[in-house]
PDB file of C-alpha atoms and ligand atoms in Angstrom:
ATOM      1  CA  MET A   1      81.079  82.648  75.470  1.00 43.00           C
ATOM      2  CA  SER A   2      84.816  83.339  75.297  1.00 46.00           C
ATOM      3  CA  LYS A   3      86.182  85.556  78.082  1.00 47.00           C
ATOM      4  CA  GLU A   4      88.304  87.601  75.656  1.00 57.00           C
ATOM      5  CA  ARG A   5      85.286  88.465  73.488  1.00 64.00           C
ATOM      6  CA  GLU A   6      85.237  92.094  72.357  1.00 79.00           C
ATOM      7  CA  PHE A   7      84.083  91.683  68.768  1.00 78.00           C
ATOM      8  CA  ASP A   8      82.900  88.306  67.493  1.00 78.00           C
ATOM      9  CA  ASN A   9      85.343  86.867  65.003  1.00 81.00           C
ATOM     10  CA  PHE A  10      83.804  86.628  61.548  1.00 86.00           C
ATOM     11  CA  ASP A  11      86.982  85.705  59.660  1.00 89.00           C
ATOM     12  CA  ASP A  12      86.178  82.026  60.241  1.00 84.00           C
ATOM     13  CA  HIS A  13      82.582  82.464  59.034  1.00 86.00           C
ATOM     14  CA  ALA A  14      83.222  84.818  56.115  1.00 86.00           C
ATOM     15  CA  LYS A  15      83.356  82.244  53.300  1.00 83.00           C
ATOM     16  CA  ASP A  16      80.204  80.379  54.374  1.00 85.00           C
ATOM     17  CA  TYR A  17      78.414  83.411  55.824  1.00 82.00           C
ATOM     18  CA  ARG A  18      75.766  83.684  53.055  1.00 81.00           C
ATOM     19  CA  ASN A  19      74.940  79.941  53.049  1.00 84.00           C
ATOM     20  CA  THR A  20      74.769  79.779  56.844  1.00 87.00           C
ATOM     21  CA  HIS A  21      72.583  82.873  56.928  1.00 84.00           C
ATOM     22  CA  ASP A  22      70.284  81.542  54.183  1.00 84.00           C
ATOM     23  CA  LYS A  23      69.837  78.283  56.111  1.00 82.00           C
ATOM     24  CA  SER A  24      69.188  79.997  59.433  1.00 82.00           C
ATOM     25  CA  VAL A  25      66.370  82.160  58.038  1.00 85.00           C
ATOM     26  CA  GLU A  26      64.902  79.462  55.754  1.00 84.00           C
ATOM     27  CA  MET A  27      61.759  78.945  57.852  1.00 79.00           C
ATOM     28  CA  SER A  28      60.873  82.650  57.480  1.00 83.00           C
ATOM     29  CA  GLY A  29      60.139  82.012  53.797  1.00 81.00           C
ATOM     30  CA  ALA A  30      62.836  84.426  52.569  1.00 82.00           C
ATOM     31  CA  ASP A  31      66.587  84.350  51.991  1.00 87.00           C
ATOM     32  CA  SER A  32      69.386  86.567  53.265  1.00 88.00           C
ATOM     33  CA  ASP A  33      69.221  88.817  50.167  1.00 92.00           C
ATOM     34  CA  TYR A  34      65.607  89.601  51.010  1.00 92.00           C
ATOM     35  CA  PHE A  35      66.611  90.644  54.524  1.00 92.00           C
ATOM     36  CA  SER A  36      69.476  92.790  53.211  1.00 95.00           C
ATOM     37  CA  GLU A  37      67.216  94.556  50.718  1.00 96.00           C
ATOM     38  CA  TYR A  38      64.222  95.277  52.980  1.00 95.00           C
ATOM     39  CA  LYS A  39      66.382  97.403  55.301  1.00 97.00           C
ATOM     40  CA  ILE A  40      67.663  99.590  52.495  1.00 98.00           C
ATOM     41  CA  ILE A  41      64.105 100.031  51.196  1.00 97.00           C
ATOM     42  CA  GLU A  42      63.190 101.128  54.757  1.00 97.00           C
ATOM     43  CA  LEU A  43      65.795 103.934  54.509  1.00 98.00           C
ATOM     44  CA  LEU A  44      63.859 105.399  51.573  1.00 98.00           C
ATOM     45  CA  LYS A  45      61.224 106.557  54.091  1.00 97.00           C
ATOM     46  CA  PHE A  46      63.791 109.109  55.293  1.00 98.00           C
ATOM     47  CA  GLU A  47      66.519 109.562  52.693  1.00 98.00           C
ATOM     48  CA  ASN A  48      66.419 111.051  49.196  1.00 98.00           C
ATOM     49  CA  PRO A  49      67.897 108.443  46.836  1.00 97.00           C
ATOM     50  CA  LYS A  50      68.687 111.050  44.158  1.00 96.00           C
ATOM     51  CA  GLN A  51      71.149 112.992  46.337  1.00 96.00           C
ATOM     52  CA  THR A  52      74.920 112.557  46.093  1.00 97.00           C
ATOM     53  CA  LEU A  53      75.333 111.235  49.611  1.00 98.00           C
ATOM     54  CA  ARG A  54      78.378 109.838  51.379  1.00 98.00           C
ATOM     55  CA  ILE A  55      77.192 106.676  53.090  1.00 98.00           C
ATOM     56  CA  LEU A  56      78.997 104.341  55.510  1.00 98.00           C
ATOM     57  CA  ASP A  57      78.000 100.683  55.849  1.00 98.00           C
ATOM     58  CA  PHE A  58      79.370 100.023  59.345  1.00 98.00           C
ATOM     59  CA  GLY A  59      80.180  96.326  59.958  1.00 98.00           C
ATOM     60  CA  CYS A  60      79.523  95.678  56.278  1.00 98.00           C
ATOM     61  CA  GLY A  61      80.567  92.001  56.386  1.00 96.00           C
ATOM     62  CA  ASP A  62      80.678  90.546  52.868  1.00 95.00           C
ATOM     63  CA  GLY A  63      79.061  93.689  51.447  1.00 97.00           C
ATOM     64  CA  ASN A  64      75.560  92.346  50.869  1.00 96.00           C
ATOM     65  CA  SER A  65      73.840  95.483  52.200  1.00 98.00           C
ATOM     66  CA  SER A  66      76.165  97.684  50.134  1.00 98.00           C
ATOM     67  CA  VAL A  67      74.878  95.918  47.016  1.00 98.00           C
ATOM     68  CA  TYR A  68      71.404  97.260  47.840  1.00 98.00           C
ATOM     69  CA  ILE A  69      72.674 100.657  48.984  1.00 98.00           C
ATOM     70  CA  ARG A  70      74.208 100.934  45.502  1.00 98.00           C
ATOM     71  CA  LYS A  71      70.919  99.826  43.889  1.00 98.00           C
ATOM     72  CA  TYR A  72      68.699 102.331  45.725  1.00 98.00           C
ATOM     73  CA  PHE A  73      71.196 105.222  46.091  1.00 98.00           C
ATOM     74  CA  PRO A  74      72.763 105.312  42.612  1.00 98.00           C
ATOM     75  CA  ASN A  75      74.471 108.695  43.132  1.00 98.00           C
ATOM     76  CA  ALA A  76      76.040 107.914  46.508  1.00 98.00           C
ATOM     77  CA  THR A  77      79.666 107.247  47.363  1.00 98.00           C
ATOM     78  CA  ILE A  78      79.665 104.212  49.626  1.00 98.00           C
ATOM     79  CA  PHE A  79      82.241 103.140  52.204  1.00 98.00           C
ATOM     80  CA  GLY A  80      82.204  99.865  54.110  1.00 98.00           C
ATOM     81  CA  VAL A  81      84.212  99.000  57.222  1.00 98.00           C
ATOM     82  CA  ASP A  82      84.511  95.832  59.240  1.00 97.00           C
ATOM     83  CA  VAL A  83      86.898  94.257  61.742  1.00 96.00           C
ATOM     84  CA  SER A  84      86.919  91.035  59.685  1.00 95.00           C
ATOM     85  CA  GLU A  85      89.583  91.157  56.971  1.00 95.00           C
ATOM     86  CA  ALA A  86      88.246  87.998  55.315  1.00 95.00           C
ATOM     87  CA  SER A  87      84.780  89.586  55.029  1.00 96.00           C
ATOM     88  CA  ILE A  88      86.239  92.816  53.608  1.00 97.00           C
ATOM     89  CA  LYS A  89      88.096  90.798  50.977  1.00 96.00           C
ATOM     90  CA  LEU A  90      84.815  89.167  49.880  1.00 96.00           C
ATOM     91  CA  ALA A  91      83.042  92.537  49.851  1.00 97.00           C
ATOM     92  CA  SER A  92      85.787  94.085  47.692  1.00 97.00           C
ATOM     93  CA  GLU A  93      85.560  91.188  45.240  1.00 97.00           C
ATOM     94  CA  LYS A  94      81.889  91.996  44.583  1.00 96.00           C
ATOM     95  CA  GLY A  95      83.004  94.885  42.343  1.00 96.00           C
ATOM     96  CA  ILE A  96      80.313  97.320  43.562  1.00 97.00           C
ATOM     97  CA  THR A  97      80.854 100.614  41.733  1.00 96.00           C
ATOM     98  CA  ASN A  98      81.987 103.739  43.612  1.00 96.00           C
ATOM     99  CA  THR A  99      82.309 101.716  46.824  1.00 98.00           C
ATOM    100  CA  ILE A 100      85.402 101.369  49.021  1.00 98.00           C
ATOM    101  CA  PHE A 101      85.787  98.662  51.657  1.00 98.00           C
ATOM    102  CA  ASN A 102      88.333  98.765  54.480  1.00 97.00           C
ATOM    103  CA  ALA A 103      89.190  96.621  57.462  1.00 97.00           C
ATOM    104  CA  TYR A 104      89.875  98.504  60.690  1.00 96.00           C
ATOM    105  CA  ASN A 105      90.849  97.743  64.280  1.00 94.00           C
ATOM    106  CA  GLY A 106      87.411  98.173  65.869  1.00 94.00           C
ATOM    107  CA  ALA A 107      88.530 101.203  67.886  1.00 92.00           C
ATOM    108  CA  THR A 108      89.107 104.189  65.596  1.00 96.00           C
ATOM    109  CA  LEU A 109      87.197 104.518  62.342  1.00 97.00           C
ATOM    110  CA  PRO A 110      89.580 105.294  59.445  1.00 97.00           C
ATOM    111  CA  PHE A 111      87.782 108.545  58.530  1.00 98.00           C
ATOM    112  CA  ASP A 112      87.964 112.248  59.360  1.00 98.00           C
ATOM    113  CA  ALA A 113      85.294 113.941  61.448  1.00 98.00           C
ATOM    114  CA  GLU A 114      82.004 114.885  59.749  1.00 98.00           C
ATOM    115  CA  GLU A 115      82.469 112.757  56.599  1.00 98.00           C
ATOM    116  CA  PHE A 116      79.118 111.006  56.245  1.00 98.00           C
ATOM    117  CA  ASP A 117      75.549 112.037  55.470  1.00 98.00           C
ATOM    118  CA  PHE A 118      74.312 108.811  56.962  1.00 98.00           C
ATOM    119  CA  ILE A 119      75.640 105.638  58.517  1.00 98.00           C
ATOM    120  CA  PHE A 120      73.844 102.337  58.164  1.00 98.00           C
ATOM    121  CA  THR A 121      74.528  99.285  60.286  1.00 98.00           C
ATOM    122  CA  SER A 122      72.801  95.946  60.389  1.00 98.00           C
ATOM    123  CA  MET A 123      73.132  93.094  62.875  1.00 96.00           C
ATOM    124  CA  VAL A 124      76.497  94.315  64.144  1.00 97.00           C
ATOM    125  CA  PHE A 125      76.039  95.670  67.662  1.00 97.00           C
ATOM    126  CA  HIS A 126      75.016  92.306  69.134  1.00 97.00           C
ATOM    127  CA  HIS A 127      78.472  91.087  68.095  1.00 95.00           C
ATOM    128  CA  ILE A 128      80.231  93.824  70.078  1.00 96.00           C
ATOM    129  CA  GLU A 129      80.655  93.662  73.862  1.00 95.00           C
ATOM    130  CA  HIS A 130      78.033  95.904  75.455  1.00 96.00           C
ATOM    131  CA  LYS A 131      80.624  97.794  77.470  1.00 95.00           C
ATOM    132  CA  LEU A 132      82.200  98.906  74.161  1.00 96.00           C
ATOM    133  CA  HIS A 133      78.975 100.229  72.621  1.00 97.00           C
ATOM    134  CA  ASP A 134      79.413 103.737  73.988  1.00 97.00           C
ATOM    135  CA  GLY A 135      82.894 104.105  72.444  1.00 97.00           C
ATOM    136  CA  VAL A 136      81.783 102.678  69.088  1.00 97.00           C
ATOM    137  CA  LEU A 137      78.769 105.021  68.993  1.00 98.00           C
ATOM    138  CA  LYS A 138      80.972 107.998  69.809  1.00 98.00           C
ATOM    139  CA  GLU A 139      83.175 107.076  66.828  1.00 98.00           C
ATOM    140  CA  ILE A 140      80.067 106.834  64.639  1.00 98.00           C
ATOM    141  CA  ARG A 141      78.971 110.249  65.907  1.00 98.00           C
ATOM    142  CA  ARG A 142      82.420 111.720  65.201  1.00 98.00           C
ATOM    143  CA  VAL A 143      82.420 110.740  61.511  1.00 98.00           C
ATOM    144  CA  LEU A 144      78.796 111.805  60.893  1.00 98.00           C
ATOM    145  CA  LYS A 145      78.166 115.291  59.530  1.00 98.00           C
ATOM    146  CA  THR A 146      76.209 117.616  61.791  1.00 98.00           C
ATOM    147  CA  GLY A 147      72.587 116.740  61.013  1.00 98.00           C
ATOM    148  CA  GLY A 148      73.762 113.330  59.728  1.00 98.00           C
ATOM    149  CA  ARG A 149      71.655 110.244  60.390  1.00 98.00           C
ATOM    150  CA  PHE A 150      72.492 106.902  61.988  1.00 98.00           C
ATOM    151  CA  TYR A 151      70.357 103.807  61.259  1.00 98.00           C
ATOM    152  CA  ASN A 152      70.968 100.794  63.489  1.00 98.00           C
ATOM    153  CA  PHE A 153      69.052  97.611  62.575  1.00 98.00           C
ATOM    154  CA  GLU A 154      68.995  94.923  65.240  1.00 98.00           C
ATOM    155  CA  HIS A 155      67.338  91.640  66.173  1.00 97.00           C
ATOM    156  CA  ASN A 156      64.466  92.069  68.608  1.00 98.00           C
ATOM    157  CA  PRO A 157      65.043  89.925  71.715  1.00 97.00           C
ATOM    158  CA  ASN A 158      61.308  90.221  72.553  1.00 97.00           C
ATOM    159  CA  ASN A 159      60.402  88.066  69.547  1.00 96.00           C
ATOM    160  CA  PRO A 160      60.527  84.272  70.225  1.00 94.00           C
ATOM    161  CA  PHE A 161      61.147  83.408  66.554  1.00 92.00           C
ATOM    162  CA  THR A 162      64.144  85.757  66.487  1.00 94.00           C
ATOM    163  CA  ARG A 163      65.546  84.212  69.669  1.00 95.00           C
ATOM    164  CA  LYS A 164      65.232  80.735  68.114  1.00 92.00           C
ATOM    165  CA  VAL A 165      66.987  81.789  64.894  1.00 90.00           C
ATOM    166  CA  VAL A 166      69.829  83.398  66.867  1.00 93.00           C
ATOM    167  CA  ARG A 167      70.127  80.409  69.238  1.00 92.00           C
ATOM    168  CA  GLU A 168      70.489  78.002  66.325  1.00 90.00           C
ATOM    169  CA  CYS A 169      72.755  80.081  64.070  1.00 88.00           C
ATOM    170  CA  GLU A 170      76.425  79.166  64.352  1.00 85.00           C
ATOM    171  CA  PHE A 171      77.800  82.674  63.760  1.00 86.00           C
ATOM    172  CA  ASP A 172      75.505  84.019  66.499  1.00 89.00           C
ATOM    173  CA  GLU A 173      76.968  81.682  69.121  1.00 87.00           C
ATOM    174  CA  ASP A 174      78.407  84.592  71.158  1.00 89.00           C
ATOM    175  CA  ALA A 175      75.748  87.158  70.224  1.00 93.00           C
ATOM    176  CA  VAL A 176      74.174  89.195  73.044  1.00 95.00           C
ATOM    177  CA  LEU A 177      70.987  90.823  71.752  1.00 97.00           C
ATOM    178  CA  LEU A 178      70.254  94.481  72.560  1.00 98.00           C
ATOM    179  CA  LYS A 179      66.938  95.341  74.168  1.00 98.00           C
ATOM    180  CA  PRO A 180      65.401  98.239  72.217  1.00 98.00           C
ATOM    181  CA  SER A 181      65.242 100.385  75.383  1.00 98.00           C
ATOM    182  CA  TYR A 182      68.938  99.783  76.090  1.00 98.00           C
ATOM    183  CA  ASN A 183      69.817 100.542  72.463  1.00 98.00           C
ATOM    184  CA  ARG A 184      67.992 103.871  72.569  1.00 98.00           C
ATOM    185  CA  GLU A 185      69.573 104.775  75.892  1.00 98.00           C
ATOM    186  CA  VAL A 186      73.165 103.972  74.852  1.00 98.00           C
ATOM    187  CA  THR A 187      72.661 105.775  71.520  1.00 98.00           C
ATOM    188  CA  ASN A 188      71.440 108.936  73.265  1.00 98.00           C
ATOM    189  CA  LYS A 189      74.245 108.710  75.811  1.00 98.00           C
ATOM    190  CA  SER A 190      76.789 108.905  72.964  1.00 97.00           C
ATOM    191  CA  GLY A 191      75.444 112.339  72.023  1.00 98.00           C
ATOM    192  CA  LEU A 192      73.307 111.177  69.100  1.00 98.00           C
ATOM    193  CA  LYS A 193      69.601 111.902  69.399  1.00 98.00           C
ATOM    194  CA  THR A 194      67.200 109.016  68.734  1.00 98.00           C
ATOM    195  CA  ASP A 195      64.128 110.170  66.828  1.00 97.00           C
ATOM    196  CA  LYS A 196      62.653 106.789  65.782  1.00 97.00           C
ATOM    197  CA  LEU A 197      62.486 103.289  67.171  1.00 98.00           C
ATOM    198  CA  ASN A 198      60.581 101.261  64.589  1.00 98.00           C
ATOM    199  CA  TYR A 199      59.737  97.545  64.711  1.00 98.00           C
ATOM    200  CA  THR A 200      59.754  95.505  61.497  1.00 96.00           C
ATOM    201  CA  LEU A 201      59.107  91.998  60.108  1.00 94.00           C
ATOM    202  CA  PHE A 202      55.927  90.856  61.821  1.00 93.00           C
ATOM    203  CA  PHE A 203      54.842  88.121  59.422  1.00 87.00           C
ATOM    204  CA  PRO A 204      56.653  85.262  57.700  1.00 84.00           C
ATOM    205  CA  ARG A 205      57.470  85.870  54.045  1.00 85.00           C
ATOM    206  CA  HIS A 206      55.735  82.765  52.654  1.00 87.00           C
ATOM    207  CA  GLU A 207      53.333  83.463  49.765  1.00 83.00           C
ATOM    208  CA  ILE A 208      50.303  82.724  51.946  1.00 83.00           C
ATOM    209  CA  PHE A 209      51.104  85.687  54.247  1.00 81.00           C
ATOM    210  CA  LYS A 210      51.553  88.140  51.380  1.00 84.00           C
ATOM    211  CA  ILE A 211      48.257  89.967  51.984  1.00 85.00           C
ATOM    212  CA  PHE A 212      49.356  90.810  55.544  1.00 84.00           C
ATOM    213  CA  LEU A 213      52.655  92.439  54.610  1.00 89.00           C
ATOM    214  CA  GLY A 214      51.014  95.771  53.808  1.00 88.00           C
ATOM    215  CA  LEU A 215      49.908  95.963  57.449  1.00 91.00           C
ATOM    216  CA  GLU A 216      53.485  96.083  58.687  1.00 92.00           C
ATOM    217  CA  LYS A 217      53.848  99.797  58.050  1.00 92.00           C
ATOM    218  CA  LEU A 218      51.024 100.341  60.570  1.00 93.00           C
ATOM    219  CA  LEU A 219      52.703  98.192  63.199  1.00 94.00           C
ATOM    220  CA  THR A 220      56.072  99.938  63.581  1.00 96.00           C
ATOM    221  CA  TRP A 221      55.120 100.867  67.181  1.00 96.00           C
ATOM    222  CA  CYS A 222      54.409  97.253  68.182  1.00 94.00           C
ATOM    223  CA  PRO A 223      57.362  95.820  70.137  1.00 96.00           C
ATOM    224  CA  ILE A 224      57.121  92.229  68.864  1.00 95.00           C
ATOM    225  CA  GLY A 225      58.503  92.590  65.308  1.00 96.00           C
ATOM    226  CA  ALA A 226      61.354  90.191  64.561  1.00 96.00           C
ATOM    227  CA  GLN A 227      63.732  93.151  64.104  1.00 97.00           C
ATOM    228  CA  TYR A 228      63.780  96.852  64.917  1.00 98.00           C
ATOM    229  CA  TYR A 229      65.835  99.867  64.012  1.00 98.00           C
ATOM    230  CA  ILE A 230      66.864 103.042  65.678  1.00 98.00           C
ATOM    231  CA  ARG A 231      67.236 106.266  63.720  1.00 98.00           C
ATOM    232  CA  ALA A 232      69.348 108.897  65.430  1.00 98.00           C
ATOM    233  CA  ILE A 233      70.544 112.332  64.390  1.00 98.00           C
ATOM    234  CA  LYS A 234      73.811 114.126  65.121  1.00 98.00           C
TER     235      LYS A 234
HETATM  236  C1  LIG B   1      76.065  89.307  61.403  1.00 76.22           C
HETATM  237  S1  LIG B   1      77.355  90.098  60.528  1.00 76.22           S
HETATM  238  C2  LIG B   1      76.448  91.343  59.649  1.00 76.22           C
HETATM  239  C3  LIG B   1      77.140  91.772  58.392  1.00 76.22           C
HETATM  240  C4  LIG B   1      76.366  92.797  57.554  1.00 76.22           C
HETATM  241  N1  LIG B   1      76.132  94.024  58.302  1.00 76.22           N
HETATM  242  C5  LIG B   1      75.068  92.228  57.044  1.00 76.22           C
HETATM  243  O1  LIG B   1      73.998  92.617  57.539  1.00 76.22           O
HETATM  244  O2  LIG B   1      75.124  91.362  56.135  1.00 76.22           O
HETATM  245  C6  LIG B   1      78.164  91.060  61.780  1.00 76.22           C
HETATM  246  C7  LIG B   1      79.385  91.792  61.282  1.00 76.22           C
HETATM  247  O3  LIG B   1      79.812  92.705  62.291  1.00 76.22           O
HETATM  248  C8  LIG B   1      81.215  92.778  62.218  1.00 76.22           C
HETATM  249  N2  LIG B   1      81.737  93.425  63.434  1.00 76.22           N
HETATM  250  C9  LIG B   1      81.858  92.925  64.678  1.00 76.22           C
HETATM  251  N3  LIG B   1      82.393  93.845  65.503  1.00 76.22           N
HETATM  252  C10 LIG B   1      82.597  94.972  64.767  1.00 76.22           C
HETATM  253  C11 LIG B   1      83.120  96.287  65.048  1.00 76.22           C
HETATM  254  N4  LIG B   1      83.530  96.635  66.259  1.00 76.22           N
HETATM  255  N5  LIG B   1      83.191  97.176  64.036  1.00 76.22           N
HETATM  256  C12 LIG B   1      82.761  96.838  62.791  1.00 76.22           C
HETATM  257  N6  LIG B   1      82.272  95.618  62.471  1.00 76.22           N
HETATM  258  C13 LIG B   1      82.190  94.696  63.444  1.00 76.22           C
HETATM  259  C14 LIG B   1      81.617  91.328  62.026  1.00 76.22           C
HETATM  260  O4  LIG B   1      82.947  91.185  61.593  1.00 76.22           O
HETATM  261  C15 LIG B   1      80.588  90.898  60.992  1.00 76.22           C
HETATM  262  O5  LIG B   1      81.024  91.109  59.673  1.00 76.22           O
END
């Protein structure tokens, strides 16, 4: 791990990010699009897709989650930010309607206070030094409306399959996974209030496991899912 690490540098990975990601999750039986889409479908448990929401995709990378935010929240205005300029360029080139992508310095989000109804982030915090989490979360809190929601999807370090995928994935070389208990604690410390910690992705996505997938909604309490998310309210 590099000593100077604050945010992992994705400029070098941006162009090959999708291919690398697809390869690293191949043995799960699904591709990276599947994993982008399932998280946005998960948001529909809490959010009304018909509303005209202002949504931020924090650490949007090449914009793959924003594609699905657009699909499931057709009336929303979407913003994406990332510290990687190369990733933001790729996201902008996707031509997603009513969506604005911006690079920023990782310290101050380029938005006024209370701008967003909800903020979504996926697989970003394990690329940020843990000592910086509090400051980043306070920025997220600042730009959320009062009553606004924050959804933070992360890898679950308790799951051996997840640890293997992360260990073998080249863009996760410097990743430091967040224990769910730590994530909840640091989120609450920032002034946001965690109201859900749900575990997801318990079974592989190969056809043969299809009949089990319906069970996953009953297992959100079980701390061995491959990923988890925190929902917190301002
Ligand atoms: C594994 S990628 C995930 C990209 C996207 N969220 C997705 O799920 O496809 C992690 C992303 O986090 C970004 N990142 C790292 N530190 C960040 C920070 N402080 N603020 C915003 N984005 C950051 C990286 O540049 C990279 O694009």
